[in-house]
């Protein structure tokens, strides 16, 4: 029950249903997910370990709010994992890598056409999870899942709240796919690094500040 509740809260944060910095009421969450407060409380502790939630004694629980150092650290970490995974994916699982990237792009394209920013974030998540999964490295896959939540939540916030346009993001996803199709590892890695670094730029432009 705790893990299921944590999964539901995690998804709500990632998709922007609980915006960055939002105070989370244990009772309201319990009512929303039709559980007691105990699994909610335990779920919030799990999400704090992942960095999605911050718990303050006598103040309560809040959705994380970014600071510049955290954003830089997350982007550097993500860049290392994804660029290595691109190389391994092209070498080991080329067909499944291309298939997954195409599915992610299709979902993002449909989301743009329907102006559904949450579906765009889901497509983005599918695209980048495919990169990691194609590496075939179980250790990297597990580590990636502990960091991707905060990054996708940031992207969702930027697309839905701050009004960041998806044009450049979409173009970069397509460029990564094209480089992978040609098995051009260096090109795919270079575009991926540029793409990831743009997240930090978007956050700076949006002037997101930690509220804690």
PDB file of C-alpha atoms in Angstrom:
ATOM      1  CA  UNK A   1       0.000   0.000   0.000  1.00  0.00           C
ATOM      2  CA  UNK A   2       2.836   2.380   0.823  1.00  0.00           C
ATOM      3  CA  UNK A   3       4.578   1.746  -2.503  1.00  0.00           C
ATOM      4  CA  UNK A   4       1.323   2.111  -4.450  1.00  0.00           C
ATOM      5  CA  UNK A   5       0.541   5.382  -2.687  1.00  0.00           C
ATOM      6  CA  UNK A   6       4.083   6.637  -3.324  1.00  0.00           C
ATOM      7  CA  UNK A   7       3.705   5.768  -7.006  1.00  0.00           C
ATOM      8  CA  UNK A   8       0.486   7.789  -7.267  1.00  0.00           C
ATOM      9  CA  UNK A   9       1.956  10.825  -5.498  1.00  0.00           C
ATOM     10  CA  UNK A  10       5.143  10.547  -7.576  1.00  0.00           C
ATOM     11  CA  UNK A  11       3.157  10.576 -10.817  1.00  0.00           C
ATOM     12  CA  UNK A  12       1.078  13.539  -9.633  1.00  0.00           C
ATOM     13  CA  UNK A  13       4.249  15.523  -8.903  1.00  0.00           C
ATOM     14  CA  UNK A  14       5.934  14.564 -12.173  1.00  0.00           C
ATOM     15  CA  UNK A  15       2.864  15.492 -14.229  1.00  0.00           C
ATOM     16  CA  UNK A  16       2.343  18.767 -12.403  1.00  0.00           C
ATOM     17  CA  UNK A  17      -0.860  17.940 -10.525  1.00  0.00           C
ATOM     18  CA  UNK A  18       1.063  18.973  -7.402  1.00  0.00           C
ATOM     19  CA  UNK A  19       3.170  21.954  -8.549  1.00  0.00           C
ATOM     20  CA  UNK A  20       6.663  22.660  -7.258  1.00  0.00           C
ATOM     21  CA  UNK A  21       6.671  23.949  -3.681  1.00  0.00           C
ATOM     22  CA  UNK A  22       3.100  22.790  -2.967  1.00  0.00           C
ATOM     23  CA  UNK A  23       2.323  21.841   0.631  1.00  0.00           C
ATOM     24  CA  UNK A  24       1.054  18.265   0.828  1.00  0.00           C
ATOM     25  CA  UNK A  25      -1.643  17.502   3.375  1.00  0.00           C
ATOM     26  CA  UNK A  26      -1.526  13.920   4.657  1.00  0.00           C
ATOM     27  CA  UNK A  27      -5.269  13.921   5.276  1.00  0.00           C
ATOM     28  CA  UNK A  28      -6.143  15.296   1.846  1.00  0.00           C
ATOM     29  CA  UNK A  29      -3.855  12.757   0.182  1.00  0.00           C
ATOM     30  CA  UNK A  30      -5.407   9.976   2.247  1.00  0.00           C
ATOM     31  CA  UNK A  31      -8.880  11.086   1.161  1.00  0.00           C
ATOM     32  CA  UNK A  32      -7.809  11.439  -2.461  1.00  0.00           C
ATOM     33  CA  UNK A  33      -6.292   7.961  -2.694  1.00  0.00           C
ATOM     34  CA  UNK A  34      -8.780   6.345  -0.274  1.00  0.00           C
ATOM     35  CA  UNK A  35      -6.181   5.077   2.182  1.00  0.00           C
ATOM     36  CA  UNK A  36      -5.337   5.781   5.802  1.00  0.00           C
ATOM     37  CA  UNK A  37      -2.809   8.437   6.753  1.00  0.00           C
ATOM     38  CA  UNK A  38      -0.195   5.823   7.701  1.00  0.00           C
ATOM     39  CA  UNK A  39       0.710   4.701   4.136  1.00  0.00           C
ATOM     40  CA  UNK A  40       0.592   8.345   3.019  1.00  0.00           C
ATOM     41  CA  UNK A  41       3.074   9.324   5.719  1.00  0.00           C
ATOM     42  CA  UNK A  42       5.366   6.410   4.798  1.00  0.00           C
ATOM     43  CA  UNK A  43       5.031   7.212   1.091  1.00  0.00           C
ATOM     44  CA  UNK A  44       6.129  10.799   1.690  1.00  0.00           C
ATOM     45  CA  UNK A  45       9.235   9.526   3.493  1.00  0.00           C
ATOM     46  CA  UNK A  46      10.082   7.367   0.464  1.00  0.00           C
ATOM     47  CA  UNK A  47       9.593  10.326  -1.860  1.00  0.00           C
ATOM     48  CA  UNK A  48      11.806  12.464   0.345  1.00  0.00           C
ATOM     49  CA  UNK A  49      14.605   9.932  -0.214  1.00  0.00           C
ATOM     50  CA  UNK A  50      14.075  10.374  -3.974  1.00  0.00           C
ATOM     51  CA  UNK A  51      14.221  14.151  -3.565  1.00  0.00           C
ATOM     52  CA  UNK A  52      10.668  14.752  -4.783  1.00  0.00           C
ATOM     53  CA  UNK A  53       9.377  15.761  -1.349  1.00  0.00           C
ATOM     54  CA  UNK A  54      10.860  17.691   1.554  1.00  0.00           C
ATOM     55  CA  UNK A  55       9.580  17.110   5.084  1.00  0.00           C
ATOM     56  CA  UNK A  56      10.038  19.758   7.758  1.00  0.00           C
ATOM     57  CA  UNK A  57       9.220  19.152  11.442  1.00  0.00           C
ATOM     58  CA  UNK A  58       6.230  21.252  12.581  1.00  0.00           C
ATOM     59  CA  UNK A  59       5.857  22.660   9.040  1.00  0.00           C
ATOM     60  CA  UNK A  60       4.757  19.674   7.030  1.00  0.00           C
ATOM     61  CA  UNK A  61       5.615  18.101   3.683  1.00  0.00           C
ATOM     62  CA  UNK A  62       6.229  20.013   0.458  1.00  0.00           C
ATOM     63  CA  UNK A  63       6.885  19.165  -3.160  1.00  0.00           C
ATOM     64  CA  UNK A  64      10.550  19.918  -3.818  1.00  0.00           C
ATOM     65  CA  UNK A  65      11.473  23.335  -5.130  1.00  0.00           C
ATOM     66  CA  UNK A  66      14.719  23.638  -7.106  1.00  0.00           C
ATOM     67  CA  UNK A  67      17.879  25.529  -6.341  1.00  0.00           C
ATOM     68  CA  UNK A  68      20.636  26.209  -8.846  1.00  0.00           C
ATOM     69  CA  UNK A  69      23.115  23.725  -7.384  1.00  0.00           C
ATOM     70  CA  UNK A  70      20.594  20.881  -7.424  1.00  0.00           C
ATOM     71  CA  UNK A  71      19.657  21.566 -11.036  1.00  0.00           C
ATOM     72  CA  UNK A  72      23.290  21.595 -12.159  1.00  0.00           C
ATOM     73  CA  UNK A  73      24.025  18.387 -10.252  1.00  0.00           C
ATOM     74  CA  UNK A  74      21.000  16.606 -11.717  1.00  0.00           C
ATOM     75  CA  UNK A  75      21.815  17.688 -15.265  1.00  0.00           C
ATOM     76  CA  UNK A  76      25.444  16.579 -14.948  1.00  0.00           C
ATOM     77  CA  UNK A  77      24.365  13.226 -13.510  1.00  0.00           C
ATOM     78  CA  UNK A  78      21.770  12.729 -16.223  1.00  0.00           C
ATOM     79  CA  UNK A  79      24.240  13.665 -18.947  1.00  0.00           C
ATOM     80  CA  UNK A  80      26.746  11.054 -17.809  1.00  0.00           C
ATOM     81  CA  UNK A  81      24.116   8.304 -17.714  1.00  0.00           C
ATOM     82  CA  UNK A  82      22.403   9.160 -20.989  1.00  0.00           C
ATOM     83  CA  UNK A  83      25.483   9.704 -23.133  1.00  0.00           C
ATOM     84  CA  UNK A  84      27.016   6.421 -21.988  1.00  0.00           C
ATOM     85  CA  UNK A  85      23.668   4.672 -22.503  1.00  0.00           C
ATOM     86  CA  UNK A  86      23.397   6.046 -26.046  1.00  0.00           C
ATOM     87  CA  UNK A  87      26.743   4.477 -26.923  1.00  0.00           C
ATOM     88  CA  UNK A  88      25.790   1.135 -25.375  1.00  0.00           C
ATOM     89  CA  UNK A  89      22.305   1.207 -26.865  1.00  0.00           C
ATOM     90  CA  UNK A  90      23.579   1.840 -30.397  1.00  0.00           C
ATOM     91  CA  UNK A  91      26.124  -0.942 -30.007  1.00  0.00           C
ATOM     92  CA  UNK A  92      23.942  -3.488 -28.202  1.00  0.00           C
ATOM     93  CA  UNK A  93      20.257  -2.856 -28.863  1.00  0.00           C
ATOM     94  CA  UNK A  94      20.029  -0.661 -31.929  1.00  0.00           C
ATOM     95  CA  UNK A  95      16.608  -1.815 -33.175  1.00  0.00           C
ATOM     96  CA  UNK A  96      14.837  -1.523 -29.819  1.00  0.00           C
ATOM     97  CA  UNK A  97      16.519   1.840 -29.173  1.00  0.00           C
ATOM     98  CA  UNK A  98      15.150   3.263 -32.423  1.00  0.00           C
ATOM     99  CA  UNK A  99      11.701   1.789 -31.835  1.00  0.00           C
ATOM    100  CA  UNK A 100      11.427   3.297 -28.343  1.00  0.00           C
ATOM    101  CA  UNK A 101      12.722   6.693 -29.439  1.00  0.00           C
ATOM    102  CA  UNK A 102      10.175   6.778 -32.275  1.00  0.00           C
ATOM    103  CA  UNK A 103       7.328   5.942 -29.877  1.00  0.00           C
ATOM    104  CA  UNK A 104       8.375   8.765 -27.560  1.00  0.00           C
ATOM    105  CA  UNK A 105       8.569  11.236 -30.435  1.00  0.00           C
ATOM    106  CA  UNK A 106       5.167  10.152 -31.763  1.00  0.00           C
ATOM    107  CA  UNK A 107       3.620  10.764 -28.332  1.00  0.00           C
ATOM    108  CA  UNK A 108       5.287  14.161 -28.020  1.00  0.00           C
ATOM    109  CA  UNK A 109       4.173  15.151 -31.525  1.00  0.00           C
ATOM    110  CA  UNK A 110       0.574  14.186 -30.782  1.00  0.00           C
ATOM    111  CA  UNK A 111       0.751  16.119 -27.512  1.00  0.00           C
ATOM    112  CA  UNK A 112       1.929  19.230 -29.366  1.00  0.00           C
ATOM    113  CA  UNK A 113      -0.935  18.928 -31.846  1.00  0.00           C
ATOM    114  CA  UNK A 114      -3.482  18.557 -29.028  1.00  0.00           C
ATOM    115  CA  UNK A 115      -1.713  21.128 -26.828  1.00  0.00           C
ATOM    116  CA  UNK A 116      -1.452  18.599 -23.995  1.00  0.00           C
ATOM    117  CA  UNK A 117       1.672  19.488 -22.030  1.00  0.00           C
ATOM    118  CA  UNK A 118       1.310  16.564 -19.620  1.00  0.00           C
ATOM    119  CA  UNK A 119       1.281  14.072 -22.481  1.00  0.00           C
ATOM    120  CA  UNK A 120       4.345  15.833 -23.889  1.00  0.00           C
ATOM    121  CA  UNK A 121       6.138  15.217 -20.597  1.00  0.00           C
ATOM    122  CA  UNK A 122       5.096  11.550 -20.707  1.00  0.00           C
ATOM    123  CA  UNK A 123       6.447  11.232 -24.233  1.00  0.00           C
ATOM    124  CA  UNK A 124       9.656  12.932 -23.149  1.00  0.00           C
ATOM    125  CA  UNK A 125       9.950  10.487 -20.258  1.00  0.00           C
ATOM    126  CA  UNK A 126       9.387   7.517 -22.603  1.00  0.00           C
ATOM    127  CA  UNK A 127      12.094   8.822 -24.962  1.00  0.00           C
ATOM    128  CA  UNK A 128      14.768   9.222 -22.298  1.00  0.00           C
ATOM    129  CA  UNK A 129      13.881   6.034 -20.435  1.00  0.00           C
ATOM    130  CA  UNK A 130      14.371   4.218 -23.741  1.00  0.00           C
ATOM    131  CA  UNK A 131      17.915   5.571 -23.968  1.00  0.00           C
ATOM    132  CA  UNK A 132      18.748   4.215 -20.521  1.00  0.00           C
ATOM    133  CA  UNK A 133      16.945   0.896 -21.011  1.00  0.00           C
ATOM    134  CA  UNK A 134      18.728   0.270 -24.309  1.00  0.00           C
ATOM    135  CA  UNK A 135      22.049   0.194 -22.468  1.00  0.00           C
ATOM    136  CA  UNK A 136      21.051  -3.130 -20.932  1.00  0.00           C
ATOM    137  CA  UNK A 137      22.840  -2.065 -17.756  1.00  0.00           C
ATOM    138  CA  UNK A 138      20.552  -2.827 -14.806  1.00  0.00           C
ATOM    139  CA  UNK A 139      22.592  -0.752 -12.382  1.00  0.00           C
ATOM    140  CA  UNK A 140      22.332   2.404 -14.510  1.00  0.00           C
ATOM    141  CA  UNK A 141      18.627   1.827 -15.096  1.00  0.00           C
ATOM    142  CA  UNK A 142      18.008   1.658 -11.334  1.00  0.00           C
ATOM    143  CA  UNK A 143      20.117   4.745 -10.594  1.00  0.00           C
ATOM    144  CA  UNK A 144      18.431   6.749 -13.353  1.00  0.00           C
ATOM    145  CA  UNK A 145      14.995   6.197 -11.822  1.00  0.00           C
ATOM    146  CA  UNK A 146      16.109   7.916  -8.624  1.00  0.00           C
ATOM    147  CA  UNK A 147      16.891  11.155 -10.502  1.00  0.00           C
ATOM    148  CA  UNK A 148      14.545  11.373 -13.469  1.00  0.00           C
ATOM    149  CA  UNK A 149      11.481  12.239 -11.377  1.00  0.00           C
ATOM    150  CA  UNK A 150      12.729  15.663 -10.349  1.00  0.00           C
ATOM    151  CA  UNK A 151      13.918  16.475 -13.857  1.00  0.00           C
ATOM    152  CA  UNK A 152      10.613  15.557 -15.495  1.00  0.00           C
ATOM    153  CA  UNK A 153       8.717  17.479 -12.811  1.00  0.00           C
ATOM    154  CA  UNK A 154      10.863  20.518 -13.630  1.00  0.00           C
ATOM    155  CA  UNK A 155      10.191  20.106 -17.358  1.00  0.00           C
ATOM    156  CA  UNK A 156       6.454  19.772 -16.750  1.00  0.00           C
ATOM    157  CA  UNK A 157       6.502  22.942 -14.659  1.00  0.00           C
ATOM    158  CA  UNK A 158       8.396  24.813 -17.352  1.00  0.00           C
ATOM    159  CA  UNK A 159       6.038  23.694 -20.114  1.00  0.00           C
ATOM    160  CA  UNK A 160       2.772  24.149 -18.193  1.00  0.00           C
ATOM    161  CA  UNK A 161       3.426  27.008 -15.771  1.00  0.00           C
ATOM    162  CA  UNK A 162       6.282  29.028 -17.199  1.00  0.00           C
ATOM    163  CA  UNK A 163       5.214  28.732 -20.829  1.00  0.00           C
ATOM    164  CA  UNK A 164       8.469  27.379 -22.247  1.00  0.00           C
ATOM    165  CA  UNK A 165       7.951  26.392 -25.885  1.00  0.00           C
ATOM    166  CA  UNK A 166       8.439  22.795 -27.026  1.00  0.00           C
ATOM    167  CA  UNK A 167       9.840  23.610 -30.496  1.00  0.00           C
ATOM    168  CA  UNK A 168      13.533  23.377 -29.624  1.00  0.00           C
ATOM    169  CA  UNK A 169      12.953  20.387 -27.370  1.00  0.00           C
ATOM    170  CA  UNK A 170      11.137  18.498 -30.120  1.00  0.00           C
ATOM    171  CA  UNK A 171      13.788  19.344 -32.703  1.00  0.00           C
ATOM    172  CA  UNK A 172      16.553  18.029 -30.447  1.00  0.00           C
ATOM    173  CA  UNK A 173      14.706  14.760 -29.821  1.00  0.00           C
ATOM    174  CA  UNK A 174      14.403  14.218 -33.571  1.00  0.00           C
ATOM    175  CA  UNK A 175      18.097  15.027 -34.093  1.00  0.00           C
ATOM    176  CA  UNK A 176      19.068  12.440 -31.480  1.00  0.00           C
ATOM    177  CA  UNK A 177      16.918   9.844 -33.264  1.00  0.00           C
ATOM    178  CA  UNK A 178      18.481  10.658 -36.659  1.00  0.00           C
ATOM    179  CA  UNK A 179      22.007  10.338 -35.239  1.00  0.00           C
ATOM    180  CA  UNK A 180      21.082   6.993 -33.676  1.00  0.00           C
ATOM    181  CA  UNK A 181      19.667   5.778 -36.977  1.00  0.00           C
ATOM    182  CA  UNK A 182      23.065   6.478 -38.585  1.00  0.00           C
ATOM    183  CA  UNK A 183      24.863   4.917 -35.598  1.00  0.00           C
ATOM    184  CA  UNK A 184      26.703   8.207 -35.176  1.00  0.00           C
ATOM    185  CA  UNK A 185      27.521   7.871 -31.496  1.00  0.00           C
ATOM    186  CA  UNK A 186      29.499  11.105 -31.167  1.00  0.00           C
ATOM    187  CA  UNK A 187      26.737  13.142 -32.811  1.00  0.00           C
ATOM    188  CA  UNK A 188      24.002  11.560 -30.695  1.00  0.00           C
ATOM    189  CA  UNK A 189      25.977  12.217 -27.504  1.00  0.00           C
ATOM    190  CA  UNK A 190      26.703  15.837 -28.434  1.00  0.00           C
ATOM    191  CA  UNK A 191      23.046  16.626 -29.135  1.00  0.00           C
ATOM    192  CA  UNK A 192      21.984  14.842 -25.959  1.00  0.00           C
ATOM    193  CA  UNK A 193      24.395  16.921 -23.871  1.00  0.00           C
ATOM    194  CA  UNK A 194      23.152  20.141 -25.452  1.00  0.00           C
ATOM    195  CA  UNK A 195      19.544  19.053 -24.910  1.00  0.00           C
ATOM    196  CA  UNK A 196      20.096  18.297 -21.230  1.00  0.00           C
ATOM    197  CA  UNK A 197      21.955  21.565 -20.627  1.00  0.00           C
ATOM    198  CA  UNK A 198      19.004  23.497 -22.034  1.00  0.00           C
ATOM    199  CA  UNK A 199      16.936  22.427 -19.036  1.00  0.00           C
ATOM    200  CA  UNK A 200      19.200  24.406 -16.714  1.00  0.00           C
ATOM    201  CA  UNK A 201      18.957  27.386 -19.078  1.00  0.00           C
ATOM    202  CA  UNK A 202      15.154  27.195 -19.100  1.00  0.00           C
ATOM    203  CA  UNK A 203      15.062  27.096 -15.308  1.00  0.00           C
ATOM    204  CA  UNK A 204      17.352  30.131 -15.079  1.00  0.00           C
ATOM    205  CA  UNK A 205      15.246  32.019 -17.630  1.00  0.00           C
ATOM    206  CA  UNK A 206      12.076  31.189 -15.725  1.00  0.00           C
ATOM    207  CA  UNK A 207      13.765  32.462 -12.549  1.00  0.00           C
ATOM    208  CA  UNK A 208      12.693  29.434 -10.488  1.00  0.00           C
ATOM    209  CA  UNK A 209      13.900  29.776  -6.931  1.00  0.00           C
ATOM    210  CA  UNK A 210      13.794  27.438  -3.990  1.00  0.00           C
ATOM    211  CA  UNK A 211      11.161  28.461  -1.489  1.00  0.00           C
ATOM    212  CA  UNK A 212      12.968  26.807   1.396  1.00  0.00           C
TER     213      UNK A 212
END
